[in-house]
mmCIF file of C-alpha atoms and ligand atoms in Angstrom:
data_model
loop_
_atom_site.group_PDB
_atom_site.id
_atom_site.type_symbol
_atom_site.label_atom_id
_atom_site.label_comp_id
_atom_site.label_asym_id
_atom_site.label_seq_id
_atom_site.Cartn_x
_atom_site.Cartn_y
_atom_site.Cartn_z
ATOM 1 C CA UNK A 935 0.000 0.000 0.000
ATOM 2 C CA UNK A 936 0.860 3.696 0.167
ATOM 3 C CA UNK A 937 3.205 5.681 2.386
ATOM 4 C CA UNK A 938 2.596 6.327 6.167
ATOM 5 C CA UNK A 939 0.122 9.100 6.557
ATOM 6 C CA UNK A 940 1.473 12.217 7.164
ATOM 7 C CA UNK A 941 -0.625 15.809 7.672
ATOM 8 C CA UNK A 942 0.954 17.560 5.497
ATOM 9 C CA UNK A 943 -1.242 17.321 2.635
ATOM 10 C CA UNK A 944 0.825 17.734 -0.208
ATOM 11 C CA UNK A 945 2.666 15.428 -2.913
ATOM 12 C CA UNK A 946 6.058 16.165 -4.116
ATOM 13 C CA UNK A 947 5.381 16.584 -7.902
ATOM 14 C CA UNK A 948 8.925 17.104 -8.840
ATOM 15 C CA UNK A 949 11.233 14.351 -9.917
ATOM 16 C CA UNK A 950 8.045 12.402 -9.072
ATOM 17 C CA UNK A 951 8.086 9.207 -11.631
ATOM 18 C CA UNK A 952 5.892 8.582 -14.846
ATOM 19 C CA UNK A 953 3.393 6.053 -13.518
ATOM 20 C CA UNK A 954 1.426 5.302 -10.653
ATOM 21 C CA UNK A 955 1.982 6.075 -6.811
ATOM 22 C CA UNK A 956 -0.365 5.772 -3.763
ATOM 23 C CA UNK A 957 -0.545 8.340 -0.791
ATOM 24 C CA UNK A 958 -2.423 8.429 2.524
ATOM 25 C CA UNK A 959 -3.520 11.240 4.807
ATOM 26 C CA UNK A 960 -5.256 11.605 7.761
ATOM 27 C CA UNK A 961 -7.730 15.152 8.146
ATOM 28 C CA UNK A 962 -8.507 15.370 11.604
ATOM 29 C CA UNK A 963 -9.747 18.601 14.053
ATOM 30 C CA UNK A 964 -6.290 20.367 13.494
ATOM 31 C CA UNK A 965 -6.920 20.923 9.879
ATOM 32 C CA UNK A 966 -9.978 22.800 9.638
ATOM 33 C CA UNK A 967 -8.484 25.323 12.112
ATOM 34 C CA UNK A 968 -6.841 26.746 9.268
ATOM 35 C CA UNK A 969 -9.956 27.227 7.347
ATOM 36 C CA UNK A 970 -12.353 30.777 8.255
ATOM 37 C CA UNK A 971 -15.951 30.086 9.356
ATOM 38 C CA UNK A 972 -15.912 26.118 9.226
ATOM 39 C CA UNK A 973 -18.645 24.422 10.445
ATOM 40 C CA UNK A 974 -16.881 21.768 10.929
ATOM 41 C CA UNK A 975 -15.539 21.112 14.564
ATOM 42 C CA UNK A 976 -13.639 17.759 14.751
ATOM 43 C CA UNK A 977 -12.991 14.713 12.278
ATOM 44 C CA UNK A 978 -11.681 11.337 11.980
ATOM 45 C CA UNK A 979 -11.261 10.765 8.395
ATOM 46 C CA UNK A 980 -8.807 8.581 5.850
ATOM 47 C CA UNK A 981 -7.950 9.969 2.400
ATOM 48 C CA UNK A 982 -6.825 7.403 0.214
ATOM 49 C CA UNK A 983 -5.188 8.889 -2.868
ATOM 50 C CA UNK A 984 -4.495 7.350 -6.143
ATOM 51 C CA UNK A 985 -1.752 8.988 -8.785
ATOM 52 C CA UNK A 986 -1.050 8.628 -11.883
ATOM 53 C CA UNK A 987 1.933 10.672 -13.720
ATOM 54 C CA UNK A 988 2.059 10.935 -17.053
ATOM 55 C CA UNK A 989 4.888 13.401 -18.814
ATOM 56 C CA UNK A 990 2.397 16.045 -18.755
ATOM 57 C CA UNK A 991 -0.074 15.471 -16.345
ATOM 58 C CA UNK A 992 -1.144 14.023 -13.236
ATOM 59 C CA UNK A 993 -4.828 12.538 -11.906
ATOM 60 C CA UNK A 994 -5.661 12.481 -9.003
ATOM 61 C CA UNK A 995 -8.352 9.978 -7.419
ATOM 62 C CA UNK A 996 -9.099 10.337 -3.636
ATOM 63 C CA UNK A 997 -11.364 8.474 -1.427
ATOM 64 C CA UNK A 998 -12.631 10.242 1.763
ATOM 65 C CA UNK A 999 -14.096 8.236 4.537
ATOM 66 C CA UNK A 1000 -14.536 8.657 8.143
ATOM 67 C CA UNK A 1001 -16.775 10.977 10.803
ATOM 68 C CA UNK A 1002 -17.110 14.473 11.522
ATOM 69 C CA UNK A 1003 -18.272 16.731 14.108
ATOM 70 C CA UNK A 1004 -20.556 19.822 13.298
ATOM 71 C CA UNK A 1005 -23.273 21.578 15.605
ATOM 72 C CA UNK A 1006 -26.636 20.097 15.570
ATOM 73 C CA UNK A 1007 -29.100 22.378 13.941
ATOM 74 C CA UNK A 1008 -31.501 22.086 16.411
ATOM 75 C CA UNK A 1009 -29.859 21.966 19.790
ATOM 76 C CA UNK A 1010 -26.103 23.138 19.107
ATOM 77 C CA UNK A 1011 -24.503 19.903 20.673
ATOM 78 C CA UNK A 1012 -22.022 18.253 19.028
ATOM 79 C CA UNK A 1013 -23.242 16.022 15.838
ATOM 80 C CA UNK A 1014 -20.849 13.056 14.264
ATOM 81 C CA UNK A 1015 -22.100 12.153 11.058
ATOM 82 C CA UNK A 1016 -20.377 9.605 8.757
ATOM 83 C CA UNK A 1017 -19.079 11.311 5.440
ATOM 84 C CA UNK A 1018 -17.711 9.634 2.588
ATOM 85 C CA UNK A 1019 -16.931 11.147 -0.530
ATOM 86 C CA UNK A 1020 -14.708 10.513 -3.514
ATOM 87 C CA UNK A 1021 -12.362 13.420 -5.214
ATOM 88 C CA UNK A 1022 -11.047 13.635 -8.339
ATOM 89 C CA UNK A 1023 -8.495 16.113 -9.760
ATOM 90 C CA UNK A 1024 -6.549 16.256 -13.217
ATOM 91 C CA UNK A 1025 -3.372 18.608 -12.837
ATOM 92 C CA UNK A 1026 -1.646 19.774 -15.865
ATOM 93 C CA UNK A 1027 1.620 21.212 -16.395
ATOM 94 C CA UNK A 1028 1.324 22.770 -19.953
ATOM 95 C CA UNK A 1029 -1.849 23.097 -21.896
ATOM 96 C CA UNK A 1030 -2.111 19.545 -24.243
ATOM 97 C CA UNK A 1031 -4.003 17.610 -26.258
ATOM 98 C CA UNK A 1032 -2.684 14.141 -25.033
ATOM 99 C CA UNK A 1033 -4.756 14.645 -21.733
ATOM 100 C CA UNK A 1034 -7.141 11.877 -20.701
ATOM 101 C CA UNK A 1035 -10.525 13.074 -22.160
ATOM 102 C CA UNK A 1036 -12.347 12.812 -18.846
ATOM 103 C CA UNK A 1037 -14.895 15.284 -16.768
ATOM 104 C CA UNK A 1038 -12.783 16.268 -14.431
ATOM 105 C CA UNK A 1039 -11.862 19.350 -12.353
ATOM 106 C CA UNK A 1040 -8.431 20.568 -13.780
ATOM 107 C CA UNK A 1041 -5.722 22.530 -12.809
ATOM 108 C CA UNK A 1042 -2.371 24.027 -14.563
ATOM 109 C CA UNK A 1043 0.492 23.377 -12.218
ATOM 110 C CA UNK A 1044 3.408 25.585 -13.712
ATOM 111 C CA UNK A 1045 6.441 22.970 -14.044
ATOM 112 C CA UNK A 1046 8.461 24.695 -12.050
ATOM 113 C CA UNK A 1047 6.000 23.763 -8.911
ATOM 114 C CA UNK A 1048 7.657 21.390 -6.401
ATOM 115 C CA UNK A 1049 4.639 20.004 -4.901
ATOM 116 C CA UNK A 1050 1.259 20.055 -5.488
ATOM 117 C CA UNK A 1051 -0.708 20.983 -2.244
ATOM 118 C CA UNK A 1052 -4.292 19.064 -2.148
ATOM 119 C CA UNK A 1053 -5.389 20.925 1.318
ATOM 120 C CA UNK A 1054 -8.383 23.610 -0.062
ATOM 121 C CA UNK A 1055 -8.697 20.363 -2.514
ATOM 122 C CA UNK A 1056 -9.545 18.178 0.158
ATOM 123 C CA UNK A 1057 -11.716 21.030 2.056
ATOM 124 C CA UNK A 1058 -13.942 21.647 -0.761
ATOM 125 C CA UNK A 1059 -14.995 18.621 -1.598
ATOM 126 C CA UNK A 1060 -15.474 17.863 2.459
ATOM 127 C CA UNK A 1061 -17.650 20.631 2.763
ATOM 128 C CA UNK A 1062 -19.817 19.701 -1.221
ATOM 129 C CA UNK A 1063 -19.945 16.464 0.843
ATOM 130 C CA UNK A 1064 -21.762 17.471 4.153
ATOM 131 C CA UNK A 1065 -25.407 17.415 4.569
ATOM 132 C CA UNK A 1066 -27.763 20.293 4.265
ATOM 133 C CA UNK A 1067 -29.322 19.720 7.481
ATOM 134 C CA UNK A 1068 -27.611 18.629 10.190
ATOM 135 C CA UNK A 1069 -29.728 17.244 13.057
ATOM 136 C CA UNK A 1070 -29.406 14.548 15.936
ATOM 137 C CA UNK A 1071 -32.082 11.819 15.369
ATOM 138 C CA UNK A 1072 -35.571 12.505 16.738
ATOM 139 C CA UNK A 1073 -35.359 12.326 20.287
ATOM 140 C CA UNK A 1074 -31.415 12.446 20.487
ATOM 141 C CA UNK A 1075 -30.903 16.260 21.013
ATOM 142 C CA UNK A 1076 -29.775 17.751 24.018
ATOM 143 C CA UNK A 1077 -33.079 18.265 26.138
ATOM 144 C CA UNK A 1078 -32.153 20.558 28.511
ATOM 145 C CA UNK A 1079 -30.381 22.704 25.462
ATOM 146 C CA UNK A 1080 -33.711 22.410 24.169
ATOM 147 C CA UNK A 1081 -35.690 23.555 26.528
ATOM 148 C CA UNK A 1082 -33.504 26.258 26.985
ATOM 149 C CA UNK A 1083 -33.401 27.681 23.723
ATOM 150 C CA UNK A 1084 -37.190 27.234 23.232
ATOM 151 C CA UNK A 1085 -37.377 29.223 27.095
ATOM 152 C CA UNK A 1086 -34.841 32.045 25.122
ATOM 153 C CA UNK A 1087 -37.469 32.209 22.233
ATOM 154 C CA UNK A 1088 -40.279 32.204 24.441
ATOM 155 C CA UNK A 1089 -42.260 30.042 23.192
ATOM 156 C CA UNK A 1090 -43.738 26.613 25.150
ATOM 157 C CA UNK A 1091 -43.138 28.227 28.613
ATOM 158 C CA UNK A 1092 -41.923 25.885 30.693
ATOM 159 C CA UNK A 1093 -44.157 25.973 34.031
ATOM 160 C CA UNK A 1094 -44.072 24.567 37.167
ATOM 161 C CA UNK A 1095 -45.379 21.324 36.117
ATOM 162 C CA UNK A 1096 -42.734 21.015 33.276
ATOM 163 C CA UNK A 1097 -43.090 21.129 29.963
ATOM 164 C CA UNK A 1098 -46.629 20.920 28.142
ATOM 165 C CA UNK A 1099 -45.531 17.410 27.039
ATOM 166 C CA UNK A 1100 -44.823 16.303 30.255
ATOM 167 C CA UNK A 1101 -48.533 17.074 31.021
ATOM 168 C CA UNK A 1102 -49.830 15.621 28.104
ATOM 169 C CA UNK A 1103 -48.029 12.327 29.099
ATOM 170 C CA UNK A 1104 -49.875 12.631 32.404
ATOM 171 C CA UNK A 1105 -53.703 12.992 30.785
ATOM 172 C CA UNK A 1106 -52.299 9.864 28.483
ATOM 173 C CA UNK A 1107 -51.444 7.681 31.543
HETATM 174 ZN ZN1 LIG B 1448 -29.362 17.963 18.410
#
């Protein structure tokens, strides 16, 4: 298989041989601290990434698999939601005709380039990959954050008797 993992997130392009070569990385919390405004809080996830250098190109296939962490929509705890996503990336160093004719996102390295750095790469297509809404299960929010928000909104006033649900459960038993 591929190299040890490292988190450095980028492939030395130069010198690199014609043919194919395998990579691993591993994204975790400490690399979406360098990203403004992420929603995303923590992550366990295994990029698997396969090469393949021609004279004038390079493709890139990566598959993204793991967990991780963003605020529940509804009560602000902390969510872990599987994600899985593949990533694919054609990097050219001159503009060719011999490319593979595929529909895939390209880049133009210039030549010169010593490695190719797949970090907003892998970012993007974490973030294309995350859910639009982002909720616990029914029933698996945080009550008390719930009943605190919905207190802060003011609406379902929470009495002495509890919650109007509570009471309801009452006149059903
Ligand atoms: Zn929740």
């Amino acid at each position: 298989m591929g190299k040890e993992p490292d988190n450095l997130y980028t492939i030395p392009v130069k010198g690199l041989s014609v043919g194919k070569h395998q990579y691993g990385f591993l994204i975790d919390k400490k690399f979406f601290e360098d990203f403004e405004n992420s929603q995303i809080l923590g992550a366990s996830l295994k990029v698997d990434v396969d090469l393949e250098r021609s004279e004038t190109w390079i493709r890139i296939v990566s598959a993204i698999q793991g967990t991780i962490s963003v605020e529940c929509d509804r009560c602000l705890d902390e969510l872990v939601i599987p994600l899985k996503t593949e990533a694919s990336l054609l990097v050219r160093f001159v503009k060719n005709e011999d490319e593979p004719e595929e529909d895939l996102e390209t880049i133009t390295l210039d030549p010169s380039e010593a490695i190719l750095d797949l970090r907003q790469f892998f970012y993007d297509y974490i973030c294309l990959s995350m859910p639009i809404q982002m909720v616990h299960e029914e029933g698996k929010c945080d009550p008390e954050m719930i009943a605190r928000l919905e207190n802060a909104r003011g609406e379902k006033p929470v009495g002495e008797n509890g919650s109007p649900f509570d009471r309801l459960k009452d006149l059903l038993n």
